[in-house]
Amino acid sequence: MPLTYFSLWMTRLMGWLPDLTCCTQCGERFAPGEASFHPQSDGLFCALHRQGTGSLLSADSWQLAQRILHEPTAAFAEEPWPRRRAQDLRRFTLQSLERHLERRLRTAEAIARL
């Protein structure tokens, strides 16, 4: 949970988090499980604008991102957090941070070991 929270908020605070509710290309609103991302592109994309090797952001991760950004930490901190939960959300945010910073984040590795 700490790495997911850190990477999502860091991406947002740096100004690199796209609108999570609609496609970066066309503005179409997403339903949970419809957003995809590509490691070399900024934003989330609908099925029509999804880039070939892009990854799908799962419905659970998409909804969790909304909660992390709009609810206090206490609202979800007591929930079970197996290592695989929101793995795609972490990949999306860390790829974005590392692409813009042009370096690998050692902080993410340290938090992941906690």
mmCIF file of N, CA and C in Angstrom:
data_model
loop_
_atom_site.group_PDB
_atom_site.id
_atom_site.type_symbol
_atom_site.label_atom_id
_atom_site.label_comp_id
_atom_site.label_asym_id
_atom_site.label_seq_id
_atom_site.Cartn_x
_atom_site.Cartn_y
_atom_site.Cartn_z
ATOM 1 N N MET A 1 0.807 -1.195 0.000
ATOM 2 C CA MET A 1 0.000 0.000 0.000
ATOM 3 C C MET A 1 0.860 1.273 0.000
ATOM 4 N N PRO A 2 1.938 1.333 0.769
ATOM 5 C CA PRO A 2 2.732 2.571 0.758
ATOM 6 C C PRO A 2 3.301 2.917 -0.629
ATOM 7 N N LEU A 3 3.768 1.923 -1.363
ATOM 8 C CA LEU A 3 4.338 2.200 -2.684
ATOM 9 C C LEU A 3 3.257 2.655 -3.664
ATOM 10 N N THR A 4 2.093 2.046 -3.603
ATOM 11 C CA THR A 4 0.987 2.443 -4.475
ATOM 12 C C THR A 4 0.588 3.884 -4.177
ATOM 13 N N TYR A 5 0.424 4.182 -2.905
ATOM 14 C CA TYR A 5 0.046 5.526 -2.473
ATOM 15 C C TYR A 5 1.122 6.541 -2.885
ATOM 16 N N PHE A 6 2.368 6.229 -2.588
ATOM 17 C CA PHE A 6 3.489 7.114 -2.919
ATOM 18 C C PHE A 6 3.554 7.395 -4.421
ATOM 19 N N SER A 7 3.527 6.353 -5.228
ATOM 20 C CA SER A 7 3.717 6.542 -6.667
ATOM 21 C C SER A 7 2.550 7.302 -7.301
ATOM 22 N N LEU A 8 1.329 7.027 -6.848
ATOM 23 C CA LEU A 8 0.174 7.737 -7.396
ATOM 24 C C LEU A 8 0.212 9.216 -7.029
ATOM 25 N N TRP A 9 0.445 9.507 -5.752
ATOM 26 C CA TRP A 9 0.466 10.907 -5.328
ATOM 27 C C TRP A 9 1.673 11.656 -5.877
ATOM 28 N N MET A 10 2.803 11.000 -5.975
ATOM 29 C CA MET A 10 3.982 11.671 -6.518
ATOM 30 C C MET A 10 3.757 12.049 -7.984
ATOM 31 N N THR A 11 3.143 11.139 -8.733
ATOM 32 C CA THR A 11 2.834 11.422 -10.132
ATOM 33 C C THR A 11 1.872 12.599 -10.227
ATOM 34 N N ARG A 12 0.884 12.616 -9.352
ATOM 35 C CA ARG A 12 -0.086 13.720 -9.370
ATOM 36 C C ARG A 12 0.565 15.039 -8.966
ATOM 37 N N LEU A 13 1.336 15.030 -7.887
ATOM 38 C CA LEU A 13 1.942 16.269 -7.394
ATOM 39 C C LEU A 13 2.966 16.847 -8.377
ATOM 40 N N MET A 14 3.615 15.984 -9.150
ATOM 41 C CA MET A 14 4.573 16.458 -10.155
ATOM 42 C C MET A 14 3.860 16.991 -11.400
ATOM 43 N N GLY A 15 2.549 16.774 -11.483
ATOM 44 C CA GLY A 15 1.780 17.266 -12.621
ATOM 45 C C GLY A 15 1.759 16.317 -13.804
ATOM 46 N N TRP A 16 2.135 15.058 -13.589
ATOM 47 C CA TRP A 16 2.213 14.102 -14.681
ATOM 48 C C TRP A 16 1.077 13.076 -14.683
ATOM 49 N N LEU A 17 0.161 13.177 -13.751
ATOM 50 C CA LEU A 17 -0.949 12.228 -13.701
ATOM 51 C C LEU A 17 -2.058 12.727 -14.618
ATOM 52 N N PRO A 18 -2.428 11.921 -15.605
ATOM 53 C CA PRO A 18 -3.498 12.348 -16.507
ATOM 54 C C PRO A 18 -4.855 12.237 -15.814
ATOM 55 N N ASP A 19 -5.865 12.755 -16.447
ATOM 56 C CA ASP A 19 -7.232 12.571 -15.960
ATOM 57 C C ASP A 19 -7.529 11.077 -16.032
ATOM 58 N N LEU A 20 -7.851 10.484 -14.909
ATOM 59 C CA LEU A 20 -8.091 9.039 -14.864
ATOM 60 C C LEU A 20 -9.496 8.655 -15.293
ATOM 61 N N THR A 21 -10.319 9.634 -15.590
ATOM 62 C CA THR A 21 -11.710 9.328 -15.920
ATOM 63 C C THR A 21 -11.993 9.274 -17.412
ATOM 64 N N CYS A 22 -11.058 9.777 -18.248
ATOM 65 C CA CYS A 22 -11.342 9.776 -19.688
ATOM 66 C C CYS A 22 -10.068 9.610 -20.523
ATOM 67 N N CYS A 23 -10.273 9.216 -21.761
ATOM 68 C CA CYS A 23 -9.185 8.951 -22.706
ATOM 69 C C CYS A 23 -8.404 10.235 -22.999
ATOM 70 N N THR A 24 -7.097 10.139 -22.957
ATOM 71 C CA THR A 24 -6.228 11.273 -23.248
ATOM 72 C C THR A 24 -6.386 11.727 -24.695
ATOM 73 N N GLN A 25 -6.643 10.799 -25.585
ATOM 74 C CA GLN A 25 -6.734 11.097 -27.020
ATOM 75 C C GLN A 25 -8.070 11.734 -27.410
ATOM 76 N N CYS A 26 -9.203 11.124 -26.992
ATOM 77 C CA CYS A 26 -10.504 11.580 -27.486
ATOM 78 C C CYS A 26 -11.431 12.142 -26.406
ATOM 79 N N GLY A 27 -11.084 11.950 -25.143
ATOM 80 C CA GLY A 27 -11.903 12.477 -24.062
ATOM 81 C C GLY A 27 -13.076 11.600 -23.659
ATOM 82 N N GLU A 28 -13.206 10.415 -24.262
ATOM 83 C CA GLU A 28 -14.303 9.510 -23.907
ATOM 84 C C GLU A 28 -14.131 9.018 -22.470
ATOM 85 N N ARG A 29 -15.225 9.035 -21.701
ATOM 86 C CA ARG A 29 -15.173 8.601 -20.301
ATOM 87 C C ARG A 29 -14.996 7.091 -20.215
ATOM 88 N N PHE A 30 -14.199 6.660 -19.242
ATOM 89 C CA PHE A 30 -13.949 5.239 -19.023
ATOM 90 C C PHE A 30 -14.994 4.639 -18.096
ATOM 91 N N ALA A 31 -15.255 3.374 -18.322
ATOM 92 C CA ALA A 31 -15.906 2.535 -17.326
ATOM 93 C C ALA A 31 -14.762 1.761 -16.678
ATOM 94 N N PRO A 32 -14.931 1.283 -15.449
ATOM 95 C CA PRO A 32 -13.857 0.524 -14.809
ATOM 96 C C PRO A 32 -13.376 -0.629 -15.698
ATOM 97 N N GLY A 33 -12.069 -0.744 -15.855
ATOM 98 C CA GLY A 33 -11.487 -1.819 -16.640
ATOM 99 C C GLY A 33 -11.288 -1.502 -18.111
ATOM 100 N N GLU A 34 -11.615 -0.304 -18.554
ATOM 101 C CA GLU A 34 -11.479 0.062 -19.965
ATOM 102 C C GLU A 34 -10.217 0.870 -20.267
ATOM 103 N N ALA A 35 -9.572 1.407 -19.276
ATOM 104 C CA ALA A 35 -8.409 2.270 -19.492
ATOM 105 C C ALA A 35 -7.155 1.436 -19.738
ATOM 106 N N SER A 36 -6.343 1.878 -20.686
ATOM 107 C CA SER A 36 -5.067 1.206 -20.932
ATOM 108 C C SER A 36 -3.955 2.254 -20.945
ATOM 109 N N PHE A 37 -2.733 1.772 -20.758
ATOM 110 C CA PHE A 37 -1.578 2.673 -20.750
ATOM 111 C C PHE A 37 -0.422 2.020 -21.497
ATOM 112 N N HIS A 38 0.510 2.845 -21.929
ATOM 113 C CA HIS A 38 1.679 2.375 -22.662
ATOM 114 C C HIS A 38 2.911 2.952 -21.966
ATOM 115 N N PRO A 39 3.971 2.157 -21.816
ATOM 116 C CA PRO A 39 5.143 2.638 -21.074
ATOM 117 C C PRO A 39 5.825 3.866 -21.678
ATOM 118 N N GLN A 40 5.626 4.128 -22.964
ATOM 119 C CA GLN A 40 6.290 5.262 -23.604
ATOM 120 C C GLN A 40 5.361 6.438 -23.897
ATOM 121 N N SER A 41 4.125 6.393 -23.365
ATOM 122 C CA SER A 41 3.159 7.459 -23.645
ATOM 123 C C SER A 41 2.547 7.990 -22.363
ATOM 124 N N ASP A 42 2.239 9.260 -22.374
ATOM 125 C CA ASP A 42 1.546 9.853 -21.242
ATOM 126 C C ASP A 42 0.048 9.649 -21.403
ATOM 127 N N GLY A 43 -0.613 9.331 -20.328
ATOM 128 C CA GLY A 43 -2.061 9.253 -20.337
ATOM 129 C C GLY A 43 -2.624 7.852 -20.326
ATOM 130 N N LEU A 44 -3.944 7.819 -20.265
ATOM 131 C CA LEU A 44 -4.713 6.580 -20.347
ATOM 132 C C LEU A 44 -5.536 6.640 -21.625
ATOM 133 N N PHE A 45 -5.767 5.473 -22.219
ATOM 134 C CA PHE A 45 -6.410 5.435 -23.517
ATOM 135 C C PHE A 45 -7.592 4.477 -23.533
ATOM 136 N N CYS A 46 -8.604 4.812 -24.349
ATOM 137 C CA CYS A 46 -9.773 3.951 -24.533
ATOM 138 C C CYS A 46 -9.393 2.805 -25.481
ATOM 139 N N ALA A 47 -10.322 1.880 -25.688
ATOM 140 C CA ALA A 47 -10.063 0.732 -26.561
ATOM 141 C C ALA A 47 -9.730 1.169 -27.987
ATOM 142 N N LEU A 48 -10.356 2.222 -28.473
ATOM 143 C CA LEU A 48 -10.111 2.703 -29.831
ATOM 144 C C LEU A 48 -8.702 3.272 -29.987
ATOM 145 N N HIS A 49 -8.196 3.948 -28.966
ATOM 146 C CA HIS A 49 -6.883 4.597 -29.050
ATOM 147 C C HIS A 49 -5.778 3.853 -28.309
ATOM 148 N N ARG A 50 -6.102 2.671 -27.836
ATOM 149 C CA ARG A 50 -5.098 1.858 -27.143
ATOM 150 C C ARG A 50 -3.941 1.566 -28.082
ATOM 151 N N GLN A 51 -2.756 1.700 -27.575
ATOM 152 C CA GLN A 51 -1.570 1.458 -28.384
ATOM 153 C C GLN A 51 -1.218 -0.023 -28.298
ATOM 154 N N GLY A 52 -0.814 -0.614 -29.395
ATOM 155 C CA GLY A 52 -0.597 -2.049 -29.550
ATOM 156 C C GLY A 52 -0.100 -2.825 -28.346
ATOM 157 N N THR A 53 1.012 -2.436 -27.763
ATOM 158 C CA THR A 53 1.585 -3.202 -26.667
ATOM 159 C C THR A 53 1.221 -2.630 -25.299
ATOM 160 N N GLY A 54 0.220 -1.789 -25.268
ATOM 161 C CA GLY A 54 -0.204 -1.182 -24.008
ATOM 162 C C GLY A 54 -0.789 -2.212 -23.053
ATOM 163 N N SER A 55 -0.875 -1.837 -21.800
ATOM 164 C CA SER A 55 -1.421 -2.703 -20.755
ATOM 165 C C SER A 55 -2.747 -2.145 -20.268
ATOM 166 N N LEU A 56 -3.624 -3.020 -19.892
ATOM 167 C CA LEU A 56 -4.920 -2.623 -19.364
ATOM 168 C C LEU A 56 -4.796 -2.313 -17.876
ATOM 169 N N LEU A 57 -5.412 -1.246 -17.421
ATOM 170 C CA LEU A 57 -5.479 -0.919 -16.004
ATOM 171 C C LEU A 57 -6.746 -1.594 -15.473
ATOM 172 N N SER A 58 -6.585 -2.550 -14.593
ATOM 173 C CA SER A 58 -7.723 -3.340 -14.117
ATOM 174 C C SER A 58 -8.781 -2.457 -13.460
ATOM 175 N N ALA A 59 -10.001 -2.961 -13.447
ATOM 176 C CA ALA A 59 -11.114 -2.220 -12.832
ATOM 177 C C ALA A 59 -10.814 -1.945 -11.363
ATOM 178 N N ASP A 60 -10.269 -2.928 -10.656
ATOM 179 C CA ASP A 60 -9.947 -2.747 -9.239
ATOM 180 C C ASP A 60 -8.913 -1.640 -9.046
ATOM 181 N N SER A 61 -7.874 -1.639 -9.868
ATOM 182 C CA SER A 61 -6.831 -0.616 -9.750
ATOM 183 C C SER A 61 -7.364 0.763 -10.108
ATOM 184 N N TRP A 62 -8.192 0.834 -11.143
ATOM 185 C CA TRP A 62 -8.772 2.101 -11.568
ATOM 186 C C TRP A 62 -9.634 2.688 -10.456
ATOM 187 N N GLN A 63 -10.461 1.852 -9.837
ATOM 188 C CA GLN A 63 -11.320 2.309 -8.748
ATOM 189 C C GLN A 63 -10.497 2.655 -7.511
ATOM 190 N N LEU A 64 -9.454 1.870 -7.237
ATOM 191 C CA LEU A 64 -8.585 2.150 -6.104
ATOM 192 C C LEU A 64 -7.879 3.497 -6.273
ATOM 193 N N ALA A 65 -7.431 3.800 -7.478
ATOM 194 C CA ALA A 65 -6.790 5.099 -7.735
ATOM 195 C C ALA A 65 -7.747 6.238 -7.418
ATOM 196 N N GLN A 66 -9.002 6.095 -7.810
ATOM 197 C CA GLN A 66 -10.006 7.116 -7.498
ATOM 198 C C GLN A 66 -10.141 7.285 -5.986
ATOM 199 N N ARG A 67 -10.168 6.169 -5.275
ATOM 200 C CA ARG A 67 -10.299 6.233 -3.814
ATOM 201 C C ARG A 67 -9.081 6.876 -3.173
ATOM 202 N N ILE A 68 -7.883 6.495 -3.607
ATOM 203 C CA ILE A 68 -6.661 7.049 -3.023
ATOM 204 C C ILE A 68 -6.618 8.568 -3.205
ATOM 205 N N LEU A 69 -7.067 9.039 -4.355
ATOM 206 C CA LEU A 69 -7.025 10.470 -4.640
ATOM 207 C C LEU A 69 -8.133 11.269 -3.961
ATOM 208 N N HIS A 70 -9.225 10.600 -3.548
ATOM 209 C CA HIS A 70 -10.375 11.337 -3.027
ATOM 210 C C HIS A 70 -10.785 10.982 -1.606
ATOM 211 N N GLU A 71 -10.193 9.972 -1.014
ATOM 212 C CA GLU A 71 -10.562 9.564 0.340
ATOM 213 C C GLU A 71 -9.335 9.620 1.248
ATOM 214 N N PRO A 72 -9.559 9.766 2.540
ATOM 215 C CA PRO A 72 -8.415 9.734 3.466
ATOM 216 C C PRO A 72 -7.790 8.336 3.501
ATOM 217 N N THR A 73 -6.528 8.274 3.803
ATOM 218 C CA THR A 73 -5.796 7.013 3.846
ATOM 219 C C THR A 73 -6.461 5.989 4.749
ATOM 220 N N ALA A 74 -7.036 6.425 5.842
ATOM 221 C CA ALA A 74 -7.679 5.510 6.786
ATOM 222 C C ALA A 74 -8.820 4.716 6.142
ATOM 223 N N ALA A 75 -9.410 5.234 5.082
ATOM 224 C CA ALA A 75 -10.542 4.569 4.429
ATOM 225 C C ALA A 75 -10.140 3.257 3.753
ATOM 226 N N PHE A 76 -8.873 3.111 3.361
ATOM 227 C CA PHE A 76 -8.448 1.896 2.676
ATOM 228 C C PHE A 76 -7.211 1.241 3.287
ATOM 229 N N ALA A 77 -6.606 1.875 4.268
ATOM 230 C CA ALA A 77 -5.378 1.357 4.859
ATOM 231 C C ALA A 77 -5.580 0.045 5.611
ATOM 232 N N GLU A 78 -6.758 -0.199 6.128
ATOM 233 C CA GLU A 78 -7.023 -1.427 6.881
ATOM 234 C C GLU A 78 -7.403 -2.600 5.980
ATOM 235 N N GLU A 79 -7.578 -2.346 4.698
ATOM 236 C CA GLU A 79 -7.931 -3.415 3.764
ATOM 237 C C GLU A 79 -6.723 -4.310 3.516
ATOM 238 N N PRO A 80 -6.957 -5.568 3.118
ATOM 239 C CA PRO A 80 -5.822 -6.447 2.794
ATOM 240 C C PRO A 80 -5.070 -5.907 1.566
ATOM 241 N N TRP A 81 -3.759 -5.960 1.620
ATOM 242 C CA TRP A 81 -2.920 -5.482 0.526
ATOM 243 C C TRP A 81 -1.919 -6.553 0.110
ATOM 244 N N PRO A 82 -2.387 -7.608 -0.538
ATOM 245 C CA PRO A 82 -1.410 -8.576 -1.043
ATOM 246 C C PRO A 82 -0.514 -7.909 -2.083
ATOM 247 N N ARG A 83 0.652 -8.439 -2.287
ATOM 248 C CA ARG A 83 1.647 -7.839 -3.183
ATOM 249 C C ARG A 83 1.097 -7.582 -4.589
ATOM 250 N N ARG A 84 0.187 -8.406 -5.052
ATOM 251 C CA ARG A 84 -0.336 -8.271 -6.418
ATOM 252 C C ARG A 84 -1.421 -7.187 -6.546
ATOM 253 N N ARG A 85 -1.986 -6.751 -5.429
ATOM 254 C CA ARG A 85 -3.049 -5.745 -5.511
ATOM 255 C C ARG A 85 -2.501 -4.454 -6.101
ATOM 256 N N ALA A 86 -3.170 -3.950 -7.106
ATOM 257 C CA ALA A 86 -2.829 -2.682 -7.779
ATOM 258 C C ALA A 86 -1.442 -2.706 -8.421
ATOM 259 N N GLN A 87 -0.957 -3.882 -8.751
ATOM 260 C CA GLN A 87 0.358 -4.006 -9.379
ATOM 261 C C GLN A 87 0.417 -3.212 -10.689
ATOM 262 N N ASP A 88 -0.667 -3.253 -11.462
ATOM 263 C CA ASP A 88 -0.710 -2.510 -12.724
ATOM 264 C C ASP A 88 -0.753 -0.998 -12.488
ATOM 265 N N LEU A 89 -1.405 -0.561 -11.429
ATOM 266 C CA LEU A 89 -1.435 0.864 -11.090
ATOM 267 C C LEU A 89 -0.042 1.347 -10.703
ATOM 268 N N ARG A 90 0.686 0.559 -9.921
ATOM 269 C CA ARG A 90 2.064 0.920 -9.561
ATOM 270 C C ARG A 90 2.941 0.978 -10.806
ATOM 271 N N ARG A 91 2.792 -0.011 -11.697
ATOM 272 C CA ARG A 91 3.592 -0.031 -12.922
ATOM 273 C C ARG A 91 3.308 1.229 -13.752
ATOM 274 N N PHE A 92 2.037 1.580 -13.890
ATOM 275 C CA PHE A 92 1.649 2.778 -14.652
ATOM 276 C C PHE A 92 2.285 4.042 -14.063
ATOM 277 N N THR A 93 2.155 4.232 -12.762
ATOM 278 C CA THR A 93 2.662 5.467 -12.148
ATOM 279 C C THR A 93 4.188 5.496 -12.092
ATOM 280 N N LEU A 94 4.814 4.377 -11.770
ATOM 281 C CA LEU A 94 6.280 4.355 -11.705
ATOM 282 C C LEU A 94 6.897 4.540 -13.090
ATOM 283 N N GLN A 95 6.288 3.945 -14.118
ATOM 284 C CA GLN A 95 6.793 4.148 -15.479
ATOM 285 C C GLN A 95 6.700 5.618 -15.868
ATOM 286 N N SER A 96 5.624 6.252 -15.500
ATOM 287 C CA SER A 96 5.457 7.667 -15.803
ATOM 288 C C SER A 96 6.511 8.507 -15.081
ATOM 289 N N LEU A 97 6.685 8.259 -13.798
ATOM 290 C CA LEU A 97 7.690 9.015 -13.034
ATOM 291 C C LEU A 97 9.086 8.803 -13.606
ATOM 292 N N GLU A 98 9.456 7.565 -13.848
ATOM 293 C CA GLU A 98 10.805 7.269 -14.333
ATOM 294 C C GLU A 98 11.033 7.814 -15.743
ATOM 295 N N ARG A 99 10.015 7.808 -16.574
ATOM 296 C CA ARG A 99 10.149 8.349 -17.931
ATOM 297 C C ARG A 99 10.407 9.868 -17.873
ATOM 298 N N HIS A 100 9.672 10.564 -17.019
ATOM 299 C CA HIS A 100 9.839 12.021 -16.934
ATOM 300 C C HIS A 100 11.121 12.413 -16.209
ATOM 301 N N LEU A 101 11.506 11.640 -15.211
ATOM 302 C CA LEU A 101 12.725 11.953 -14.463
ATOM 303 C C LEU A 101 13.979 11.448 -15.166
ATOM 304 N N GLU A 102 13.785 10.568 -16.154
ATOM 305 C CA GLU A 102 14.874 9.964 -16.923
ATOM 306 C C GLU A 102 15.858 9.205 -16.051
ATOM 307 N N ARG A 103 15.330 8.539 -15.045
ATOM 308 C CA ARG A 103 16.149 7.670 -14.191
ATOM 309 C C ARG A 103 15.261 6.737 -13.398
ATOM 310 N N ARG A 104 15.850 5.657 -12.940
ATOM 311 C CA ARG A 104 15.138 4.670 -12.133
ATOM 312 C C ARG A 104 14.990 5.201 -10.705
ATOM 313 N N LEU A 105 13.822 4.985 -10.123
ATOM 314 C CA LEU A 105 13.567 5.473 -8.767
ATOM 315 C C LEU A 105 14.030 4.462 -7.724
ATOM 316 N N ARG A 106 15.033 4.806 -6.978
ATOM 317 C CA ARG A 106 15.494 3.930 -5.896
ATOM 318 C C ARG A 106 14.539 3.982 -4.715
ATOM 319 N N THR A 107 13.811 5.088 -4.569
ATOM 320 C CA THR A 107 12.837 5.222 -3.485
ATOM 321 C C THR A 107 11.760 4.155 -3.610
ATOM 322 N N ALA A 108 11.300 3.897 -4.820
ATOM 323 C CA ALA A 108 10.266 2.887 -5.043
ATOM 324 C C ALA A 108 10.771 1.509 -4.629
ATOM 325 N N GLU A 109 12.007 1.201 -4.932
ATOM 326 C CA GLU A 109 12.566 -0.088 -4.533
ATOM 327 C C GLU A 109 12.661 -0.198 -3.016
ATOM 328 N N ALA A 110 13.039 0.888 -2.362
ATOM 329 C CA ALA A 110 13.146 0.879 -0.898
ATOM 330 C C ALA A 110 11.777 0.708 -0.243
ATOM 331 N N ILE A 111 10.779 1.414 -0.751
ATOM 332 C CA ILE A 111 9.433 1.291 -0.187
ATOM 333 C C ILE A 111 8.875 -0.111 -0.430
ATOM 334 N N ALA A 112 9.167 -0.683 -1.586
ATOM 335 C CA ALA A 112 8.667 -2.031 -1.913
ATOM 336 C C ALA A 112 9.210 -3.080 -0.955
ATOM 337 N N ARG A 113 10.396 -2.835 -0.402
ATOM 338 C CA ARG A 113 10.997 -3.802 0.532
ATOM 339 C C ARG A 113 10.397 -3.739 1.918
ATOM 340 N N LEU A 114 9.638 -2.683 2.222
ATOM 341 C CA LEU A 114 9.031 -2.538 3.558
ATOM 342 C C LEU A 114 8.014 -3.606 3.836
#
